[in-house]
Amino acid sequence: QTIYLSDYTPPAFLVEEVHLTFRLNPKKTRVISKIRFKPNPASKSRDFFLHGEGLRLVSARVDGQAVEPELTDEGLTCAVPDAPFVWEAEVEIDPQGNTALEGLYMSNGMYCTQCEAEGFRKITYYPDRPDVMGVFTVRIEGDEKVLLSNGNLVAKGDGFAEWHDPWPKPAYLFALVAGDLVNHPDRFTTRSGREVELNIWVRPGDEGKCAFGMEALKKSMAWDEKTYGREYDLDVFNVVAVDDFNMGAMENKGLNIFNSSCVLASQETSTDANFERIEAIIAHEYFHNWTGNRITCRDWFQLCLKEGLTVFRDSEFTADMRSAPVKRISDVIALRARQFREDNGPLAHPVRPESFVEINNFYTATVYEKGAEVIGMLKRLVGDAAYAKAVDLYFERHDGQACTIEDWLKVFEDATGRDLSQFKRWYSQAGTPRLRVTDDFKDGTYTLHFEQETPPTPGQDEKAPQVIPIAVGLLGPNGDEVVETRFLEMTEAKQSFTFEGLGARPVPSILRDFSAPVILERETDNAERAFLLAHDTDPFNKWEAGRDLARDGLIEMIVNGAAPDDAYLDAALTMARDDTLDPAFRALALGLPSQDELAQTLHERGHTPDPQAIWDALETLRHARAEHFQDLAPRLYAQYQVAKPYAPDAEQSGARALANAALGMITRLDGGAQAGRQYDSADNMTQQLAAFSNLLQAGQGQDAVTRFYDQWKEDRLVIDKWFMLQIVHAAPEDAAKTTEALTQHPDFTIRNPNRFRSVLGALAMNPAGFHHAGGEGYRVLADWLIALDPLNPQTAARMCSAFETWKRYDRERQAMIADQLDRILATKDLSPDTTEMVSRIRNG
Ligand code: ARG
Ligand code: ZN
């Protein structure tokens, strides 16, 4: 059943106050609700409907009188007064039987909840929509040592705790946790003097992995005060780590719940990348307290209102805490890998979708990451000061409300006097715009000619021109910058911009800092790219120049059987040798385009990608590069070993990243000898895992596979890495077999999303293996998605996106994938979640 944005109507009744009592029991938890409703003056309807799914209704009352509501699979209706009234209900639910991990469920003996987007209806009958906001008081009765809910603790005694959250909120922000947990405590004083108690709650044994997350939390709180003027608004902020969790984390008011992989960290068990990600996710969830919780979404079509903005805020935070250029480059790599892939395939949808069947299928790279890019463009267009003014107005005008994208854009219009109606197309048009550029130079005047075009996407054949902020700088023939970064604001389908008074034809640096999420197309040559790699003052475009060189060389190898490109090899060597450059930047610039990015590029250029040929070309180039770096790689490796005690900061991470890039080259020539030594001496997971990966890639991993497992078998997050790497680094012809074998390992379980993803998700991360000619990769994944769907439809549906690129490939592969998609669709009782995903992929 499809839901449309255009069908929005305000709720018939509003909630004033909610009292919930939970009598916890693994199989039979009782939830007793007492809710004060009042008619909504903004609605003409007086139909009383409450969502409810999988609930056993024990009793219901309206104003104290027993009633017998009409029940359906989706909820209930009941006759109620056209005046304020009190609704009471008692329901029974089964947390232990809840394998979908939505609503109230159990993970390792602890109770926890996940309500966004529509999980609260699995807890009790309620108007489960974000524009209904109520003040919650929650009483939890249970024997567990720790009983948590949102807001402030108001009472605690033997076998119970009572929580009150003074801030009205939608049901999706409700949370409850109960278990024998231990805490890592701290405190924070807000700038106006509120004393806030902070806790990270974990299973006994994990106490030692909380310190980093706690520091990240305090930094986030200070940053939001300083940068956005946003203060925390309760006496306590609790974070809980849960092992079985469908997503990364959840911003429940005052009680954030995290996938344990996104909060637990230690030097021995977490990589530098894990640390950075944990810091960013802690910040993200904390920032939601204002952008999401105090100001929430009117309906789920507006999801990007909170997610795009909060991703944008967390990326600004990481840029401030670490290196801004490195963060920007990493974000663009991820954007292209995930969002461009989505935007250029059958699952393409606007940042603000206009219809959906299952909202959980729209927690996508487009809503999150493109949503954040759109805010970045807005900030570029209006400037920093106007951005700050508009955002202040947003908080002032909409605090306590459930808002829309229109509300968000209106504060910018009011604060700046700009008309944003054309800019709004970024929210409604799907697809990645192509930006074609040509140039000419005459009598000291340099002209850039731009043309924009957005290809058709499912349901959207015609696209109108969008507002594209294009940051441009010009370099002179000697490599000096003759025109500093300037913003061109493109609004037409075709538009030219001139630069006057130039002595010679300049080299343009276009789309600096990746100023818009578009695909830039420009005829250029290797010499110019090498020039930009050497001289561009914009770190993003400097990186991009090297990337383009590598990518086009690889495309030549794949399509025309060319040899590795000397221009690339020389430019990479010069760059890597340049000690004035940040090691983290150099490590990024030594990264090669992924197999999937190459497949996408080939497809865009009219070729049918052959996954094996892509894999072979990358192998050949890596080998040639290792030889080209024969002298430099060991020097870099030695120079960037970190002597200081381990710290997961930007500086040390960058040094390790560069040393490990060098290790990759060394391994190609020494067959794993150096990697073996690093494995033996590693005192942190970054070093251990880099060595392990190298040994696996060199085909020398057997011993390490055993040793790694024996060392870490008690640590499930590390064992997830162990599963994943064996599959990601399996040779193309072995990947499906390895995956199947690992699903038979005693530590594999279909019940834990992290473990499931670390095996079946890893297969999709090995494109040459997943797409291997026989089609066994497709079959293995489909088998397991079919097995997972009845247990956990949300995770099964998300993982279907492994198939979203199927139309790129040859007829044989398309036919094999179509068979698997049809087989999934034909499965009896397939969930609406998976049905929606597979049909969109199949028919898109
Ligand atoms: N709001 C959460 C976050 O951005 C993600 C929740 C996702 N939930 C879901 N059902 N897809 O951190
Ligand atoms: Zn979020």
mmCIF file of C-alpha atoms in Angstrom, residues 258-407:
data_model
loop_
_atom_site.group_PDB
_atom_site.id
_atom_site.type_symbol
_atom_site.label_atom_id
_atom_site.label_comp_id
_atom_site.label_asym_id
_atom_site.label_seq_id
_atom_site.Cartn_x
_atom_site.Cartn_y
_atom_site.Cartn_z
ATOM 1 C CA PHE A 258 23.741 2.556 19.740
ATOM 2 C CA ASN A 259 24.704 -0.472 17.795
ATOM 3 C CA SER A 260 27.640 -1.560 19.960
ATOM 4 C CA SER A 261 29.870 -1.385 16.865
ATOM 5 C CA CYS A 262 29.216 2.375 16.747
ATOM 6 C CA VAL A 263 30.197 3.210 20.316
ATOM 7 C CA LEU A 264 32.548 0.632 21.868
ATOM 8 C CA ALA A 265 36.184 1.365 21.154
ATOM 9 C CA SER A 266 39.619 0.356 22.308
ATOM 10 C CA GLN A 267 43.094 0.516 20.838
ATOM 11 C CA GLU A 268 43.308 -3.280 20.690
ATOM 12 C CA THR A 269 39.933 -3.900 19.074
ATOM 13 C CA SER A 270 39.109 -0.819 16.969
ATOM 14 C CA THR A 271 40.781 0.649 13.923
ATOM 15 C CA ASP A 272 41.510 4.333 13.434
ATOM 16 C CA ALA A 273 38.583 4.396 10.997
ATOM 17 C CA ASN A 274 36.341 2.857 13.677
ATOM 18 C CA PHE A 275 37.357 5.573 16.135
ATOM 19 C CA GLU A 276 36.622 8.344 13.667
ATOM 20 C CA ARG A 277 33.270 6.812 12.786
ATOM 21 C CA ILE A 278 32.305 6.409 16.452
ATOM 22 C CA GLU A 279 33.168 10.041 17.141
ATOM 23 C CA ALA A 280 31.008 11.111 14.186
ATOM 24 C CA ILE A 281 28.033 8.946 15.133
ATOM 25 C CA ILE A 282 28.093 10.042 18.777
ATOM 26 C CA ALA A 283 28.069 13.622 17.473
ATOM 27 C CA HIS A 284 25.328 12.867 14.953
ATOM 28 C CA GLU A 285 22.969 11.406 17.550
ATOM 29 C CA TYR A 286 23.742 14.157 20.029
ATOM 30 C CA PHE A 287 23.127 16.885 17.425
ATOM 31 C CA HIS A 288 19.711 15.378 16.740
ATOM 32 C CA ASN A 289 18.682 16.674 20.147
ATOM 33 C CA TRP A 290 18.011 19.977 18.409
ATOM 34 C CA THR A 291 17.788 19.005 14.766
ATOM 35 C CA GLY A 292 15.307 16.171 15.029
ATOM 36 C CA ASN A 293 14.027 16.195 18.591
ATOM 37 C CA ARG A 294 13.322 19.796 19.621
ATOM 38 C CA ILE A 295 12.383 20.428 15.989
ATOM 39 C CA THR A 296 11.058 17.271 14.405
ATOM 40 C CA CYS A 297 9.469 16.209 11.106
ATOM 41 C CA ARG A 298 5.803 16.700 10.255
ATOM 42 C CA ASP A 299 5.710 13.386 8.386
ATOM 43 C CA TRP A 300 8.239 10.844 7.147
ATOM 44 C CA PHE A 301 8.529 12.440 3.724
ATOM 45 C CA GLN A 302 10.385 15.218 5.554
ATOM 46 C CA LEU A 303 13.026 12.804 6.884
ATOM 47 C CA CYS A 304 15.853 14.767 5.237
ATOM 48 C CA LEU A 305 14.827 17.793 7.306
ATOM 49 C CA LYS A 306 16.441 16.185 10.323
ATOM 50 C CA GLU A 307 18.826 13.729 8.668
ATOM 51 C CA GLY A 308 20.355 15.908 5.959
ATOM 52 C CA LEU A 309 20.871 18.722 8.438
ATOM 53 C CA THR A 310 22.282 16.455 11.131
ATOM 54 C CA VAL A 311 24.683 14.726 8.738
ATOM 55 C CA PHE A 312 25.789 18.153 7.571
ATOM 56 C CA ARG A 313 26.353 19.211 11.177
ATOM 57 C CA ASP A 314 28.288 16.077 12.068
ATOM 58 C CA SER A 315 30.521 16.511 9.020
ATOM 59 C CA GLU A 316 31.277 20.096 10.074
ATOM 60 C CA PHE A 317 32.114 18.726 13.522
ATOM 61 C CA THR A 318 34.516 16.111 12.168
ATOM 62 C CA ALA A 319 36.099 18.715 9.895
ATOM 63 C CA ASP A 320 36.719 20.881 12.984
ATOM 64 C CA MET A 321 38.010 18.047 15.160
ATOM 65 C CA ARG A 322 40.236 16.539 12.483
ATOM 66 C CA SER A 323 41.328 17.612 8.987
ATOM 67 C CA ALA A 324 38.711 19.449 6.926
ATOM 68 C CA PRO A 325 40.161 18.471 3.512
ATOM 69 C CA VAL A 326 40.556 14.827 4.506
ATOM 70 C CA LYS A 327 36.974 14.754 5.785
ATOM 71 C CA ARG A 328 35.674 16.360 2.595
ATOM 72 C CA ILE A 329 37.533 13.944 0.336
ATOM 73 C CA SER A 330 36.386 10.936 2.370
ATOM 74 C CA ASP A 331 32.784 12.163 2.289
ATOM 75 C CA VAL A 332 32.870 12.551 -1.474
ATOM 76 C CA ILE A 333 34.341 9.080 -1.921
ATOM 77 C CA ALA A 334 31.458 7.706 0.149
ATOM 78 C CA LEU A 335 28.885 9.897 -1.606
ATOM 79 C CA ARG A 336 29.926 8.648 -5.020
ATOM 80 C CA ALA A 337 30.126 5.049 -3.872
ATOM 81 C CA ARG A 338 26.711 4.966 -2.245
ATOM 82 C CA GLN A 339 24.595 7.931 -3.272
ATOM 83 C CA PHE A 340 25.630 8.293 -6.911
ATOM 84 C CA ARG A 341 25.185 4.565 -7.262
ATOM 85 C CA GLU A 342 21.646 4.866 -5.891
ATOM 86 C CA ASP A 343 20.841 8.021 -7.873
ATOM 87 C CA ASN A 344 21.901 6.390 -11.126
ATOM 88 C CA GLY A 345 19.974 3.156 -10.727
ATOM 89 C CA PRO A 346 16.472 1.798 -10.220
ATOM 90 C CA LEU A 347 16.267 2.951 -6.591
ATOM 91 C CA ALA A 348 16.782 6.642 -7.451
ATOM 92 C CA HIS A 349 14.443 8.898 -5.489
ATOM 93 C CA PRO A 350 14.369 12.558 -4.528
ATOM 94 C CA VAL A 351 15.950 13.805 -1.288
ATOM 95 C CA ARG A 352 12.347 14.303 -0.248
ATOM 96 C CA PRO A 353 10.509 11.291 -1.693
ATOM 97 C CA GLU A 354 6.893 11.741 -2.737
ATOM 98 C CA SER A 355 5.659 8.221 -2.067
ATOM 99 C CA PHE A 356 6.689 5.054 -0.287
ATOM 100 C CA VAL A 357 5.397 1.684 0.797
ATOM 101 C CA GLU A 358 7.752 1.136 3.728
ATOM 102 C CA ILE A 359 9.468 4.198 5.170
ATOM 103 C CA ASN A 360 12.312 2.087 6.547
ATOM 104 C CA ASN A 361 13.413 1.640 2.933
ATOM 105 C CA PHE A 362 14.061 5.394 2.679
ATOM 106 C CA TYR A 363 16.805 5.746 5.257
ATOM 107 C CA THR A 364 19.076 6.046 2.271
ATOM 108 C CA ALA A 365 22.264 7.669 1.093
ATOM 109 C CA THR A 366 20.091 10.058 -0.897
ATOM 110 C CA VAL A 367 18.075 11.244 2.106
ATOM 111 C CA TYR A 368 21.108 11.389 4.389
ATOM 112 C CA GLU A 369 24.156 12.204 2.301
ATOM 113 C CA LYS A 370 22.639 14.061 -0.628
ATOM 114 C CA GLY A 371 20.385 15.729 1.946
ATOM 115 C CA ALA A 372 23.542 16.991 3.647
ATOM 116 C CA GLU A 373 25.069 18.110 0.337
ATOM 117 C CA VAL A 374 21.970 20.195 -0.357
ATOM 118 C CA ILE A 375 22.485 22.027 2.926
ATOM 119 C CA GLY A 376 26.149 22.525 2.097
ATOM 120 C CA MET A 377 25.117 24.135 -1.202
ATOM 121 C CA LEU A 378 22.611 26.359 0.553
ATOM 122 C CA LYS A 379 25.327 27.492 2.935
ATOM 123 C CA ARG A 380 27.649 28.232 0.016
ATOM 124 C CA LEU A 381 24.974 30.189 -1.802
ATOM 125 C CA VAL A 382 23.978 32.437 1.100
ATOM 126 C CA GLY A 383 27.364 32.625 2.843
ATOM 127 C CA ASP A 384 28.378 31.729 6.396
ATOM 128 C CA ALA A 385 26.861 34.733 8.155
ATOM 129 C CA ALA A 386 23.466 34.417 6.469
ATOM 130 C CA TYR A 387 23.480 30.675 7.096
ATOM 131 C CA ALA A 388 23.990 31.303 10.824
ATOM 132 C CA LYS A 389 21.223 33.895 10.847
ATOM 133 C CA ALA A 390 18.773 31.603 9.045
ATOM 134 C CA VAL A 391 19.525 28.646 11.295
ATOM 135 C CA ASP A 392 19.030 30.821 14.408
ATOM 136 C CA LEU A 393 15.687 31.842 13.005
ATOM 137 C CA TYR A 394 14.832 28.178 12.401
ATOM 138 C CA PHE A 395 15.460 27.313 16.056
ATOM 139 C CA GLU A 396 13.628 30.381 17.299
ATOM 140 C CA ARG A 397 10.605 30.011 15.055
ATOM 141 C CA HIS A 398 10.127 26.249 15.091
ATOM 142 C CA ASP A 399 11.249 25.014 18.503
ATOM 143 C CA GLY A 400 8.720 22.425 19.686
ATOM 144 C CA GLN A 401 7.211 21.938 16.236
ATOM 145 C CA ALA A 402 6.969 19.204 13.620
ATOM 146 C CA CYS A 403 8.160 20.856 10.403
ATOM 147 C CA THR A 404 8.537 20.550 6.653
ATOM 148 C CA ILE A 405 11.174 21.379 4.070
ATOM 149 C CA GLU A 406 9.039 24.407 3.214
ATOM 150 C CA ASP A 407 9.504 25.691 6.785
#
